[in-house]
PDB file of N, H, CA, C and O in Angstrom:
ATOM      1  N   UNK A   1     -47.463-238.192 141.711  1.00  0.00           N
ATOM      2  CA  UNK A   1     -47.557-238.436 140.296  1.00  0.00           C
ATOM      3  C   UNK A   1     -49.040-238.448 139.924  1.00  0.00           C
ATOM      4  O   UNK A   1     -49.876-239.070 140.579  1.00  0.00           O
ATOM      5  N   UNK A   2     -49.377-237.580 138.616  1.00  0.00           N
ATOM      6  H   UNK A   2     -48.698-237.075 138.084  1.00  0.00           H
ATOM      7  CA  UNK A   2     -50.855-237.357 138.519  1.00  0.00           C
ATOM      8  C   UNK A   2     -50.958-238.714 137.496  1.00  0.00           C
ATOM      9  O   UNK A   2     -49.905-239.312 137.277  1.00  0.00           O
ATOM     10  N   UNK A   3     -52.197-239.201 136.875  1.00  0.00           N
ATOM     11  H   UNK A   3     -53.053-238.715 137.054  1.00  0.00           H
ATOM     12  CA  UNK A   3     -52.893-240.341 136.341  1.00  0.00           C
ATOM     13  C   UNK A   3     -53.579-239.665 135.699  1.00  0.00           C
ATOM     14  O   UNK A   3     -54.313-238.784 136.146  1.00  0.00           O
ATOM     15  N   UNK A   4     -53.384-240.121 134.004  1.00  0.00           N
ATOM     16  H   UNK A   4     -52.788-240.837 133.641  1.00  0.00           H
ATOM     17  CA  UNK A   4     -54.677-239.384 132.870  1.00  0.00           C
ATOM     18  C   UNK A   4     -55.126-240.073 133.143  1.00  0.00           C
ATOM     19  O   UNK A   4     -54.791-241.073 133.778  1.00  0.00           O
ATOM     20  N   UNK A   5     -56.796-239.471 132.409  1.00  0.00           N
ATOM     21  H   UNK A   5     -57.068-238.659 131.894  1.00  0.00           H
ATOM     22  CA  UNK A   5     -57.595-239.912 132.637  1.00  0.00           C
ATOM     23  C   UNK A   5     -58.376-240.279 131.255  1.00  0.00           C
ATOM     24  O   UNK A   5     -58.587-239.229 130.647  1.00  0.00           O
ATOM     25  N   UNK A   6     -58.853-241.357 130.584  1.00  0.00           N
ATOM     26  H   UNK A   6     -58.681-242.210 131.077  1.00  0.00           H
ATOM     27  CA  UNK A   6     -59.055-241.063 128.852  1.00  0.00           C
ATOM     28  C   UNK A   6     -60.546-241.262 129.010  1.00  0.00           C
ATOM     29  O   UNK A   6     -60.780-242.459 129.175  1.00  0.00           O
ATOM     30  N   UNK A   7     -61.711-240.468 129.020  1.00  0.00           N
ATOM     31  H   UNK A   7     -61.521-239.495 128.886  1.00  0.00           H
ATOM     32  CA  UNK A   7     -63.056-240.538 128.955  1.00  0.00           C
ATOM     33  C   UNK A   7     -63.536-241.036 127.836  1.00  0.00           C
ATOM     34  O   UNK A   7     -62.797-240.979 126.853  1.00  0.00           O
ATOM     35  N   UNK A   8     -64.780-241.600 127.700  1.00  0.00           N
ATOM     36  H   UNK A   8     -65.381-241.645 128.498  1.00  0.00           H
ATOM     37  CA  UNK A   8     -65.040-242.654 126.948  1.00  0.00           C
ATOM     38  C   UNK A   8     -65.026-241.907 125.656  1.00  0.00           C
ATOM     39  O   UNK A   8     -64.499-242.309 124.619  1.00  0.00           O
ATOM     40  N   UNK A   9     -65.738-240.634 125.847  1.00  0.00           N
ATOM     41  H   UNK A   9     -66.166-240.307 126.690  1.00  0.00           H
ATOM     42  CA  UNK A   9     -65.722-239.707 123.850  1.00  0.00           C
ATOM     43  C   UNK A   9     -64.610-239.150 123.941  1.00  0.00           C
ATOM     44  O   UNK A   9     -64.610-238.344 123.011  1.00  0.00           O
ATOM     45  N   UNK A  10     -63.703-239.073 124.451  1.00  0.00           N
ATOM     46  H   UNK A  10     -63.703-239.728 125.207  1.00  0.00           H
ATOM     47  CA  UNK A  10     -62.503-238.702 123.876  1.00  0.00           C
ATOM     48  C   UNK A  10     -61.567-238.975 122.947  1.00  0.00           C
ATOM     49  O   UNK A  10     -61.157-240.076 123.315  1.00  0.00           O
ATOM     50  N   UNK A  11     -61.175-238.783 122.317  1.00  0.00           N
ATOM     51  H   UNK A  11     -61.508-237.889 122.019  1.00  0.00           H
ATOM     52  CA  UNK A  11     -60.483-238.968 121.024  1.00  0.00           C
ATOM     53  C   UNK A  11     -58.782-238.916 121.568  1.00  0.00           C
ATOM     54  O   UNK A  11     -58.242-237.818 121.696  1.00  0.00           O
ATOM     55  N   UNK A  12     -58.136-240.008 121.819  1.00  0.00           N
ATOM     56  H   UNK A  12     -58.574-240.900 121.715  1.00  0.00           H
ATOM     57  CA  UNK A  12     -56.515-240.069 121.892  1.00  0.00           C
ATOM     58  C   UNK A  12     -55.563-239.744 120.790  1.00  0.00           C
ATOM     59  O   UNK A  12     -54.373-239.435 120.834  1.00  0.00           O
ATOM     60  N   UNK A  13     -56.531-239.918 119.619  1.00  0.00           N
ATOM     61  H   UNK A  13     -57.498-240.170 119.584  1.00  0.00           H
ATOM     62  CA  UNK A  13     -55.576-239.916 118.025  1.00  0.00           C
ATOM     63  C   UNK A  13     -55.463-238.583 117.263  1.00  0.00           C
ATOM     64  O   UNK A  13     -56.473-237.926 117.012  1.00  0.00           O
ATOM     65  N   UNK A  14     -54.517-238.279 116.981  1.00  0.00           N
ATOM     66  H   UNK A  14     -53.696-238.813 117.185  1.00  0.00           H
ATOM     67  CA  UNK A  14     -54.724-237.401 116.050  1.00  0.00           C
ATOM     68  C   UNK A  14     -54.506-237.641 114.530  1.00  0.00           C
ATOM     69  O   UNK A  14     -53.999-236.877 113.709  1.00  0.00           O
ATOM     70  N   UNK A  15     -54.849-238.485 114.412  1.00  0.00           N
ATOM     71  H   UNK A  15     -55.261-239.106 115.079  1.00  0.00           H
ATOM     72  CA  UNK A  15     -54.886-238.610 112.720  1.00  0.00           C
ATOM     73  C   UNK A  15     -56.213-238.928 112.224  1.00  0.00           C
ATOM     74  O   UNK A  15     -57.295-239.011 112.804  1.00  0.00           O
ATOM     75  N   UNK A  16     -55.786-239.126 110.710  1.00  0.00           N
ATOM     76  H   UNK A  16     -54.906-239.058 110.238  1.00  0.00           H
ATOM     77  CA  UNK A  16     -57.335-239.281 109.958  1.00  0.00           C
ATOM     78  C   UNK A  16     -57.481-239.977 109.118  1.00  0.00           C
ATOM     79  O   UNK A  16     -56.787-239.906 108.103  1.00  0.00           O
ATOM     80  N   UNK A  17     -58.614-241.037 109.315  1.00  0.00           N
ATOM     81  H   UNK A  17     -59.178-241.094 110.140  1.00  0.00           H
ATOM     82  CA  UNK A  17     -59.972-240.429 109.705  1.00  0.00           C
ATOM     83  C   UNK A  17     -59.283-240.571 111.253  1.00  0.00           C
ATOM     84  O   UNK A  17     -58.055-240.655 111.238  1.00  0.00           O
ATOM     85  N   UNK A  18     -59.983-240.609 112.683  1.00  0.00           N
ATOM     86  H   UNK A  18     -60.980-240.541 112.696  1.00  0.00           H
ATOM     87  CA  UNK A  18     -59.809-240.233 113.868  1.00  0.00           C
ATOM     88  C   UNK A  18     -60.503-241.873 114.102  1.00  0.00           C
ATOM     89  O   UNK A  18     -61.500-242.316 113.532  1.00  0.00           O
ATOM     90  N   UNK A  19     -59.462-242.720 115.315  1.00  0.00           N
ATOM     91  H   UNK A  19     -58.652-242.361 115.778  1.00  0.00           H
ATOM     92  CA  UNK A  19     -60.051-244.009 115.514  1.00  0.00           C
ATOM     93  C   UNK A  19     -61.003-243.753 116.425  1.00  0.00           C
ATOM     94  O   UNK A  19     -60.935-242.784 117.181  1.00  0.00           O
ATOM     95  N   UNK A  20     -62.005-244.637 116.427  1.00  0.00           N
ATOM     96  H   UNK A  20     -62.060-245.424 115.813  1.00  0.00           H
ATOM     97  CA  UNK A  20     -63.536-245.287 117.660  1.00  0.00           C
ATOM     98  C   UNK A  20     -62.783-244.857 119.126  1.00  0.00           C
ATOM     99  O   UNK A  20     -61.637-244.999 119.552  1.00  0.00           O
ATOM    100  N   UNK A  21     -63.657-244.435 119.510  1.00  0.00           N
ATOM    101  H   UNK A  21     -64.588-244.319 119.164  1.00  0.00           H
ATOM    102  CA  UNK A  21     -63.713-244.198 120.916  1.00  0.00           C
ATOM    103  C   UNK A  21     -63.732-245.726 121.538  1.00  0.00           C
ATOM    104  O   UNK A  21     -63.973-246.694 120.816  1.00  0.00           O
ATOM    105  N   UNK A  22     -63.486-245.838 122.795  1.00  0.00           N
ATOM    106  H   UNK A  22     -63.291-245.052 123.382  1.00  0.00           H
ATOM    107  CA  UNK A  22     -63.616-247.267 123.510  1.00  0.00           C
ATOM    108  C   UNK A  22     -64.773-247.649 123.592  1.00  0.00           C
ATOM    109  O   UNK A  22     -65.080-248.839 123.669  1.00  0.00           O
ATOM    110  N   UNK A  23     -65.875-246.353 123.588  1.00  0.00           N
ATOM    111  H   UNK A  23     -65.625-245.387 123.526  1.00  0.00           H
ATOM    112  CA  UNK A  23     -67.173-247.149 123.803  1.00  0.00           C
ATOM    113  C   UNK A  23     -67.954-247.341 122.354  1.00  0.00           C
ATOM    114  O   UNK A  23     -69.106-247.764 122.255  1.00  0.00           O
ATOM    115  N   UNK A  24     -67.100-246.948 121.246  1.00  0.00           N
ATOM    116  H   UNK A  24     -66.164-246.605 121.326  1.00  0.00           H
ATOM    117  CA  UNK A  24     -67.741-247.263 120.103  1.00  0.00           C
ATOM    118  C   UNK A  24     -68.334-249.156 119.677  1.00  0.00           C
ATOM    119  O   UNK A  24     -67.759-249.870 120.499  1.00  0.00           O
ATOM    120  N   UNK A  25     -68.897-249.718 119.076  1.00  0.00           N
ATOM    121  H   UNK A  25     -69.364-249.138 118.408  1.00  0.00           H
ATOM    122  CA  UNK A  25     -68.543-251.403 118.758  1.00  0.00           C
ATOM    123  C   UNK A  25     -68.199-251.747 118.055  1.00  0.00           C
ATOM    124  O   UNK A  25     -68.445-252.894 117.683  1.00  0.00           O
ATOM    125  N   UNK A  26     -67.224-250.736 117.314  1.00  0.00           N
ATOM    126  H   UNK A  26     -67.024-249.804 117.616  1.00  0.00           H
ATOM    127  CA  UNK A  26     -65.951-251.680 116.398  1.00  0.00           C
ATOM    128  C   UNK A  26     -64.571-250.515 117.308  1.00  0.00           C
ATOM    129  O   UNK A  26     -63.930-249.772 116.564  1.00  0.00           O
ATOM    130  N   UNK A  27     -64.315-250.487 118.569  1.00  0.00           N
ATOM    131  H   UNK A  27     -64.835-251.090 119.173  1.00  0.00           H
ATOM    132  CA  UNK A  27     -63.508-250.072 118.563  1.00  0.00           C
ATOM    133  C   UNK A  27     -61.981-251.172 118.872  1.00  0.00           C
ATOM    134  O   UNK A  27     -60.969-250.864 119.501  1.00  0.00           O
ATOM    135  N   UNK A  28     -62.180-251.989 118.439  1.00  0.00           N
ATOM    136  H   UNK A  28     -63.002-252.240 117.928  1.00  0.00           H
ATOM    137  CA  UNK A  28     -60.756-252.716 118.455  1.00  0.00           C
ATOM    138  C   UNK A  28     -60.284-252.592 116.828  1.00  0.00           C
ATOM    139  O   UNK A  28     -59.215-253.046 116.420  1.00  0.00           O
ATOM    140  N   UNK A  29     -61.222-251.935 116.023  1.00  0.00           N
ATOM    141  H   UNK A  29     -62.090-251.567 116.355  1.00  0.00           H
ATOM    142  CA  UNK A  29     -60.193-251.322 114.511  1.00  0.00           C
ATOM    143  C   UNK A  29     -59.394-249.619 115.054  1.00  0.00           C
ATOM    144  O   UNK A  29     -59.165-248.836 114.132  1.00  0.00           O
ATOM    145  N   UNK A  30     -59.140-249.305 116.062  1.00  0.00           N
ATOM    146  H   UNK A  30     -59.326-249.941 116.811  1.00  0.00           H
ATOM    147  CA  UNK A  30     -58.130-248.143 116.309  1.00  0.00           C
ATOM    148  C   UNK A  30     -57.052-249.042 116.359  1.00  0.00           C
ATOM    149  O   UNK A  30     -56.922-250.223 116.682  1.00  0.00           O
ATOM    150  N   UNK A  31     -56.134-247.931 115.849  1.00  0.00           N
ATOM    151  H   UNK A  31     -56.240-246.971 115.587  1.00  0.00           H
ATOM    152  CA  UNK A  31     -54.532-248.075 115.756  1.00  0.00           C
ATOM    153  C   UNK A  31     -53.832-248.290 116.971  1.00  0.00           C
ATOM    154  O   UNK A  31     -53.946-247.548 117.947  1.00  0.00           O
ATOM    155  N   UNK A  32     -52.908-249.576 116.910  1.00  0.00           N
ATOM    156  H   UNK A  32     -52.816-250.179 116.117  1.00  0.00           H
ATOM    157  CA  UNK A  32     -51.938-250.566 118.031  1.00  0.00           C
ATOM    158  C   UNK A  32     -51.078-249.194 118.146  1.00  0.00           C
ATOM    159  O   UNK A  32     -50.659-248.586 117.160  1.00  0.00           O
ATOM    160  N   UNK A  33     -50.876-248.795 119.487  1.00  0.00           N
ATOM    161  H   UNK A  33     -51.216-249.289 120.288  1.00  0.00           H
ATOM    162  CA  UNK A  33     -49.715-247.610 119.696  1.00  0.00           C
ATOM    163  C   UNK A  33     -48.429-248.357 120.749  1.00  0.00           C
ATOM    164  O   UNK A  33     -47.420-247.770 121.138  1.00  0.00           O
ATOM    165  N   UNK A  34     -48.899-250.128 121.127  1.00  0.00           N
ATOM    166  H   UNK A  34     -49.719-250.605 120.811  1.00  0.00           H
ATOM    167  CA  UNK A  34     -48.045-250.945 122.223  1.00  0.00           C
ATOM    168  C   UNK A  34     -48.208-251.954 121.818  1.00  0.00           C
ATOM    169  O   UNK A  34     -49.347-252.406 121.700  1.00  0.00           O
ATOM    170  N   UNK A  35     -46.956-252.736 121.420  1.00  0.00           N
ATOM    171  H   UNK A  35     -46.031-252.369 121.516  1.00  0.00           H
ATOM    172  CA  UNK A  35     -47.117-253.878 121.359  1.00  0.00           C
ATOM    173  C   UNK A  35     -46.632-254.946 122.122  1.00  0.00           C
ATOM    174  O   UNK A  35     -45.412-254.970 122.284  1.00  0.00           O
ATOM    175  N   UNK A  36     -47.313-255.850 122.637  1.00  0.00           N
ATOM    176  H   UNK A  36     -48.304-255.831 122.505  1.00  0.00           H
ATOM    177  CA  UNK A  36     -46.268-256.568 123.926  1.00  0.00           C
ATOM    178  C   UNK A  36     -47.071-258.029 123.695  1.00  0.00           C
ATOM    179  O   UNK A  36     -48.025-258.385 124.387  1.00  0.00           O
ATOM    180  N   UNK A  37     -46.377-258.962 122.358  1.00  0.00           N
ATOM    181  H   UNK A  37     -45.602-258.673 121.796  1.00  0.00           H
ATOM    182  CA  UNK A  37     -46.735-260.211 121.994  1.00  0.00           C
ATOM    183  C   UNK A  37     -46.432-261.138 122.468  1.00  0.00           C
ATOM    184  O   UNK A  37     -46.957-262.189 122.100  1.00  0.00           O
ATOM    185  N   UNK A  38     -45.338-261.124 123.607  1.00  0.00           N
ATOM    186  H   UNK A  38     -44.912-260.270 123.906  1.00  0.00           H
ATOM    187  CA  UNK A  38     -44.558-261.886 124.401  1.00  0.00           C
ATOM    188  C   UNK A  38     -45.252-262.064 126.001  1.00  0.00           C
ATOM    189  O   UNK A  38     -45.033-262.910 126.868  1.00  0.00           O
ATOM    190  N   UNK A  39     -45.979-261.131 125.979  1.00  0.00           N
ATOM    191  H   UNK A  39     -46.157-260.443 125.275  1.00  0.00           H
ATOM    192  CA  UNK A  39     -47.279-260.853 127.459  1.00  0.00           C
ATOM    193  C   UNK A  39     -48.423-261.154 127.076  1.00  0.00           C
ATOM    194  O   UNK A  39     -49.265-261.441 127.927  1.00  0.00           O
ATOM    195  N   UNK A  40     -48.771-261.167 125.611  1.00  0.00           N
ATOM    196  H   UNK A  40     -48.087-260.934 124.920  1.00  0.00           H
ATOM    197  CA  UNK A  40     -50.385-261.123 124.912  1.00  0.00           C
ATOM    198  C   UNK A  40     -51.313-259.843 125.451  1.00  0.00           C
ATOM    199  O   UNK A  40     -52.322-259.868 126.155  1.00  0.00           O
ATOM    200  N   UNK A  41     -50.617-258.741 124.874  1.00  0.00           N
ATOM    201  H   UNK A  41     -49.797-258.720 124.302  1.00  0.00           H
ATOM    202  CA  UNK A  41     -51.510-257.806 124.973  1.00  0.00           C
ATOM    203  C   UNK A  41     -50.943-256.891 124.125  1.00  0.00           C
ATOM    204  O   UNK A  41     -49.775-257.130 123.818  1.00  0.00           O
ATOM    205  N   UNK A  42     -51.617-255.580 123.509  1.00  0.00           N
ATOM    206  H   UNK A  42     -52.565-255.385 123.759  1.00  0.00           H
ATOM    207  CA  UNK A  42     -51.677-254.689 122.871  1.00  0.00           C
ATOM    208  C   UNK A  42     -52.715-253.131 123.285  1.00  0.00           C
ATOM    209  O   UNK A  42     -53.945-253.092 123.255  1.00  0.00           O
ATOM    210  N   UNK A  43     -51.723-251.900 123.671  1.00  0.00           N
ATOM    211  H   UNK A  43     -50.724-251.932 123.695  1.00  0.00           H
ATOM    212  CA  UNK A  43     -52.454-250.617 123.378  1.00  0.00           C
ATOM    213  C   UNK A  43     -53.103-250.288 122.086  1.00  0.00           C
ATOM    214  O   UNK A  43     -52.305-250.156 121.158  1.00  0.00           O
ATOM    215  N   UNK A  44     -54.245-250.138 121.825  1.00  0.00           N
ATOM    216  H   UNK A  44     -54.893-250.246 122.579  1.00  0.00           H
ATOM    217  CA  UNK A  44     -54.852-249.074 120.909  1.00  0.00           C
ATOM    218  C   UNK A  44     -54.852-247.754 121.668  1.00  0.00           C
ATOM    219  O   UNK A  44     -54.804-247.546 122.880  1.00  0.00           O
ATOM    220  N   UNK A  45     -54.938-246.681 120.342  1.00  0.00           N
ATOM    221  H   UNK A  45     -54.977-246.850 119.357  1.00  0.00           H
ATOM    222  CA  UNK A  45     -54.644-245.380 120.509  1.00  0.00           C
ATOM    223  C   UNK A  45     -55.692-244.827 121.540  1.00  0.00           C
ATOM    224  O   UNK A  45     -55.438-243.896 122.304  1.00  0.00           O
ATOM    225  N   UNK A  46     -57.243-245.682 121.473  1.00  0.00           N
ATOM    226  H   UNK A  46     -57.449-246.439 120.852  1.00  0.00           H
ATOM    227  CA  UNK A  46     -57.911-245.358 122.402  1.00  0.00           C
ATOM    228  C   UNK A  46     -58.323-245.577 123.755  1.00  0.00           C
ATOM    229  O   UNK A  46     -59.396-245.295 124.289  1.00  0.00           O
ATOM    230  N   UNK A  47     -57.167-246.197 124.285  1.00  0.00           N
ATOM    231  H   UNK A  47     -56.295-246.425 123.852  1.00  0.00           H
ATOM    232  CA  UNK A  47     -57.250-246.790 125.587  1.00  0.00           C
ATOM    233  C   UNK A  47     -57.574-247.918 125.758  1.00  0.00           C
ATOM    234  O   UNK A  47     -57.466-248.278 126.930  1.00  0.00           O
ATOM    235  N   UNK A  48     -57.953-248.687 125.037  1.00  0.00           N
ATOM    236  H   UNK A  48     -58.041-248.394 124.085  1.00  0.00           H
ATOM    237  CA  UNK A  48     -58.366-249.921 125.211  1.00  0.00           C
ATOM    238  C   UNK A  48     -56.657-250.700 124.894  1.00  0.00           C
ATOM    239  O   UNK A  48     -55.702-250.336 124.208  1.00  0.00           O
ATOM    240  N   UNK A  49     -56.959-252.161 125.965  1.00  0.00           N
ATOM    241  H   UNK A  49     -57.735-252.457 126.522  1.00  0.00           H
ATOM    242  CA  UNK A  49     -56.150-252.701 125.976  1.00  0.00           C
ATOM    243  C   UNK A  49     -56.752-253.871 125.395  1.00  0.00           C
ATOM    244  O   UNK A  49     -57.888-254.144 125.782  1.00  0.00           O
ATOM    245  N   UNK A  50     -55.963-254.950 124.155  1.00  0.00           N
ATOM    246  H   UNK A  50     -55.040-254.729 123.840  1.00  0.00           H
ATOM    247  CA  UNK A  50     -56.747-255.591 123.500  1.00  0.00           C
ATOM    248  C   UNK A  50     -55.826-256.875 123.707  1.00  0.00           C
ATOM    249  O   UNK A  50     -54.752-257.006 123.120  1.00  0.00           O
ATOM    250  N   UNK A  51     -56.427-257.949 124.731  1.00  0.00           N
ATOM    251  H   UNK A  51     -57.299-257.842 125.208  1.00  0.00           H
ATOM    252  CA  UNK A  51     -55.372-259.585 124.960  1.00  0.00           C
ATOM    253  C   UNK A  51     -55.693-260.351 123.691  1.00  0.00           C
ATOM    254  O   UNK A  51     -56.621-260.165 122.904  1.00  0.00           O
ATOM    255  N   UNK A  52     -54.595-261.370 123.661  1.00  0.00           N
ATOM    256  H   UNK A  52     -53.842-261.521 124.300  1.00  0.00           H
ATOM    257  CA  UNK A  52     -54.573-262.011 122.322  1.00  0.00           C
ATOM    258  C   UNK A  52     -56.072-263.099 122.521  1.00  0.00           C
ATOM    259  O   UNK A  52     -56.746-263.582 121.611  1.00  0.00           O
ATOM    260  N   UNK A  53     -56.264-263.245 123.965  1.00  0.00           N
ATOM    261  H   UNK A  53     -55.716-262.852 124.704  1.00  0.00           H
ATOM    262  CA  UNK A  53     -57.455-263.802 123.488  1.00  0.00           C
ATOM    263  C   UNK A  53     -58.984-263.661 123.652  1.00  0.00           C
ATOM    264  O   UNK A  53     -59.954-264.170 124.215  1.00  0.00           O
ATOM    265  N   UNK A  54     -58.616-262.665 122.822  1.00  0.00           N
ATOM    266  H   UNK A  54     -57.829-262.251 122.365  1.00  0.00           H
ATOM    267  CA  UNK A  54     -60.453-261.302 122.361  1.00  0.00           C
ATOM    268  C   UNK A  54     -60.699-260.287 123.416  1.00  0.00           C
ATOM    269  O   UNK A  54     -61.412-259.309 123.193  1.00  0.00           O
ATOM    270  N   UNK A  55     -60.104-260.506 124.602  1.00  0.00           N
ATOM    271  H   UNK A  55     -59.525-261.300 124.784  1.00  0.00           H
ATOM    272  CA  UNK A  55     -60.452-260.013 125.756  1.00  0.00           C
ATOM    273  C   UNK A  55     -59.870-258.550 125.635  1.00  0.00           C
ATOM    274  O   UNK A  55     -58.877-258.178 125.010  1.00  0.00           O
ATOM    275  N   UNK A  56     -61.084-257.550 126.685  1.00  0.00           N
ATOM    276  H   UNK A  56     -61.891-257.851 127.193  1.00  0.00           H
ATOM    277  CA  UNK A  56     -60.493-256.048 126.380  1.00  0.00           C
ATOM    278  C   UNK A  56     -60.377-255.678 128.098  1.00  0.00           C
ATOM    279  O   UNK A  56     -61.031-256.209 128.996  1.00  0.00           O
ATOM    280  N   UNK A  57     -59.349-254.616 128.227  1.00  0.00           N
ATOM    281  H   UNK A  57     -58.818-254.185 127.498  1.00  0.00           H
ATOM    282  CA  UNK A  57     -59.700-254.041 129.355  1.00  0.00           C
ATOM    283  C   UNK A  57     -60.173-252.571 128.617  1.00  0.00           C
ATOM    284  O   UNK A  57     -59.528-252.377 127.587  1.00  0.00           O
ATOM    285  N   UNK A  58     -61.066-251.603 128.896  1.00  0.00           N
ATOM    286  H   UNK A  58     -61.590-251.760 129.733  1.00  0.00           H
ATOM    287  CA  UNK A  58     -61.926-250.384 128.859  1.00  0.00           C
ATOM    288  C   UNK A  58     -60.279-249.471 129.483  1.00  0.00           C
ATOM    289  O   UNK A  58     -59.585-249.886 130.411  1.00  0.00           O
ATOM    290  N   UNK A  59     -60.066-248.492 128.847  1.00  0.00           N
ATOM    291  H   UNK A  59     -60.630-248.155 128.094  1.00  0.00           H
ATOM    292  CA  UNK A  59     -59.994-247.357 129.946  1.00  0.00           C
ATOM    293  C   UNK A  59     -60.944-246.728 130.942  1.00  0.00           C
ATOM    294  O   UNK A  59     -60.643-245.583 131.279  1.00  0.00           O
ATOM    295  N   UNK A  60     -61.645-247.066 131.288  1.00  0.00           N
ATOM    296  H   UNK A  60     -61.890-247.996 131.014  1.00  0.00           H
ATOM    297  CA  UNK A  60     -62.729-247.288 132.546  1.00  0.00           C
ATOM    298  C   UNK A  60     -62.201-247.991 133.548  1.00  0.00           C
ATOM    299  O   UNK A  60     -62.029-247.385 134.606  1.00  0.00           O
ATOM    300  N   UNK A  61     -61.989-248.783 133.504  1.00  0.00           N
ATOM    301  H   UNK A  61     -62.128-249.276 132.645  1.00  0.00           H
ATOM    302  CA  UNK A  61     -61.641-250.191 134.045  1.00  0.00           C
ATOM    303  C   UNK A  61     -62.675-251.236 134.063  1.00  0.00           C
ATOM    304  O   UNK A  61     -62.825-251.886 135.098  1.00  0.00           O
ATOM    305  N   UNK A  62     -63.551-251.516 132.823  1.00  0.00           N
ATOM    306  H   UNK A  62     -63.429-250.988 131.983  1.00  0.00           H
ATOM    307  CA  UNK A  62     -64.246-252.296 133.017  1.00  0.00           C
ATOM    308  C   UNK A  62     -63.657-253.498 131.714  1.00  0.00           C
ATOM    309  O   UNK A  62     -63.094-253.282 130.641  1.00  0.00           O
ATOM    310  N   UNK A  63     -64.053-254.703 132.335  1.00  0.00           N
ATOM    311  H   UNK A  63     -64.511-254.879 133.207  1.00  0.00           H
ATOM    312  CA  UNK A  63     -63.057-255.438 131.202  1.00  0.00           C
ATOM    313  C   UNK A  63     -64.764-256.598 130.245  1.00  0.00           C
ATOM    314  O   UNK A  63     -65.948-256.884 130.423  1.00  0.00           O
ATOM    315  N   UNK A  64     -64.102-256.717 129.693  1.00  0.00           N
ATOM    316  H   UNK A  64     -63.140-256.485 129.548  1.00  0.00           H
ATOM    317  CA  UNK A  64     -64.598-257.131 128.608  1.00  0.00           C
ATOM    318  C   UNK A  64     -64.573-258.394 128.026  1.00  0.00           C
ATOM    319  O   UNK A  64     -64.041-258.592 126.934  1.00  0.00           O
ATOM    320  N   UNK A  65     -65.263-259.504 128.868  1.00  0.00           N
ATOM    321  H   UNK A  65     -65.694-259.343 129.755  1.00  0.00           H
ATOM    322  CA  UNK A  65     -64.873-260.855 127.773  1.00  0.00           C
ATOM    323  C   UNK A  65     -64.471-261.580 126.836  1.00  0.00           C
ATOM    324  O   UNK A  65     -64.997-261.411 125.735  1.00  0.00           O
ATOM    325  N   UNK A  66     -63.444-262.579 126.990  1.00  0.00           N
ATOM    326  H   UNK A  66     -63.017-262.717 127.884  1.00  0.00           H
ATOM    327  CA  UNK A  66     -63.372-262.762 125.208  1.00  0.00           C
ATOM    328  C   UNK A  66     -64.381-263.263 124.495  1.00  0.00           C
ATOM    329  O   UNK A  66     -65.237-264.040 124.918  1.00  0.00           O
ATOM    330  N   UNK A  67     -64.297-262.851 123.476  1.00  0.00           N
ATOM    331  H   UNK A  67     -63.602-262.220 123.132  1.00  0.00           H
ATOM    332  CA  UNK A  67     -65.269-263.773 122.292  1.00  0.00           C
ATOM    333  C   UNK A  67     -64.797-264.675 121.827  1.00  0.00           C
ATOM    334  O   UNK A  67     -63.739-264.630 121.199  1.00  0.00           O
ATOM    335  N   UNK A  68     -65.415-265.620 122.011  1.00  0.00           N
ATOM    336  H   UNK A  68     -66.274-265.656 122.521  1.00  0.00           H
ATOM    337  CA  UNK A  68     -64.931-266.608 121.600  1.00  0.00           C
ATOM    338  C   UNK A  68     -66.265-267.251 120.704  1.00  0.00           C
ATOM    339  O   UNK A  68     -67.397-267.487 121.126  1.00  0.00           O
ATOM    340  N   UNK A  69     -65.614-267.479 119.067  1.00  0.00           N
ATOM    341  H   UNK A  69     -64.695-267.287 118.724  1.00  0.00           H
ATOM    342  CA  UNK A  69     -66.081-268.078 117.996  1.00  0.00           C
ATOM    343  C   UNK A  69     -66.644-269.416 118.424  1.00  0.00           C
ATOM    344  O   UNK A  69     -66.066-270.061 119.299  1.00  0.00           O
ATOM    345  N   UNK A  70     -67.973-269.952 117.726  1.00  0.00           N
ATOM    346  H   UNK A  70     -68.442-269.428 117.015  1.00  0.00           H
ATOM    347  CA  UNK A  70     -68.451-270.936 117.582  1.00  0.00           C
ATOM    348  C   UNK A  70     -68.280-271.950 116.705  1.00  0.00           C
ATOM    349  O   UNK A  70     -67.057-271.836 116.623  1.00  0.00           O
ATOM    350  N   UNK A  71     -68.602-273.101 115.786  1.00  0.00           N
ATOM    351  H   UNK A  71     -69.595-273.194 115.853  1.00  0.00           H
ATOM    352  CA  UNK A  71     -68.603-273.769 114.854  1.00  0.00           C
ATOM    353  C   UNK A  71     -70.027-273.761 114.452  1.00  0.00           C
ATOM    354  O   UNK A  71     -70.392-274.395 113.462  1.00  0.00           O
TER     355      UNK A  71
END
């Protein structure tokens, strides 16, 4: 069984306007294509996997801390 592969400028979407690449820094505004609220996580169209709490995994595999807000 082969494994895509989604490179960081690649574009997964075909609509328009066309969502952020993963390595863009607003790319958690691309479009939810998975939703799984019961696990706390969500696909965007661009590979990024987005947990309910801020945390990203990259289609890279590099993951991404949550942010977590201050007062």
């Amino acid at each position: 069984m082969s494994r895509s592969t989604v490179l960081p400028t690649q574009r997964t979407c075909g609509h328009t306007p066309p969502c952020p690449t993963a390595e863009d820094p607003d790319r958690e505004a691309a479009l939810l294509v998975a939703s799984h609220p019961e696990q706390g996580w969500g696909l965007l169209c661009n590979g990024v996997v987005l947990f309910d709490d801020t945390g990203e995994l990259l289609p890279d595999g590099r993951a991404v801390a949550p942010q977590r807000r201050t007062r």
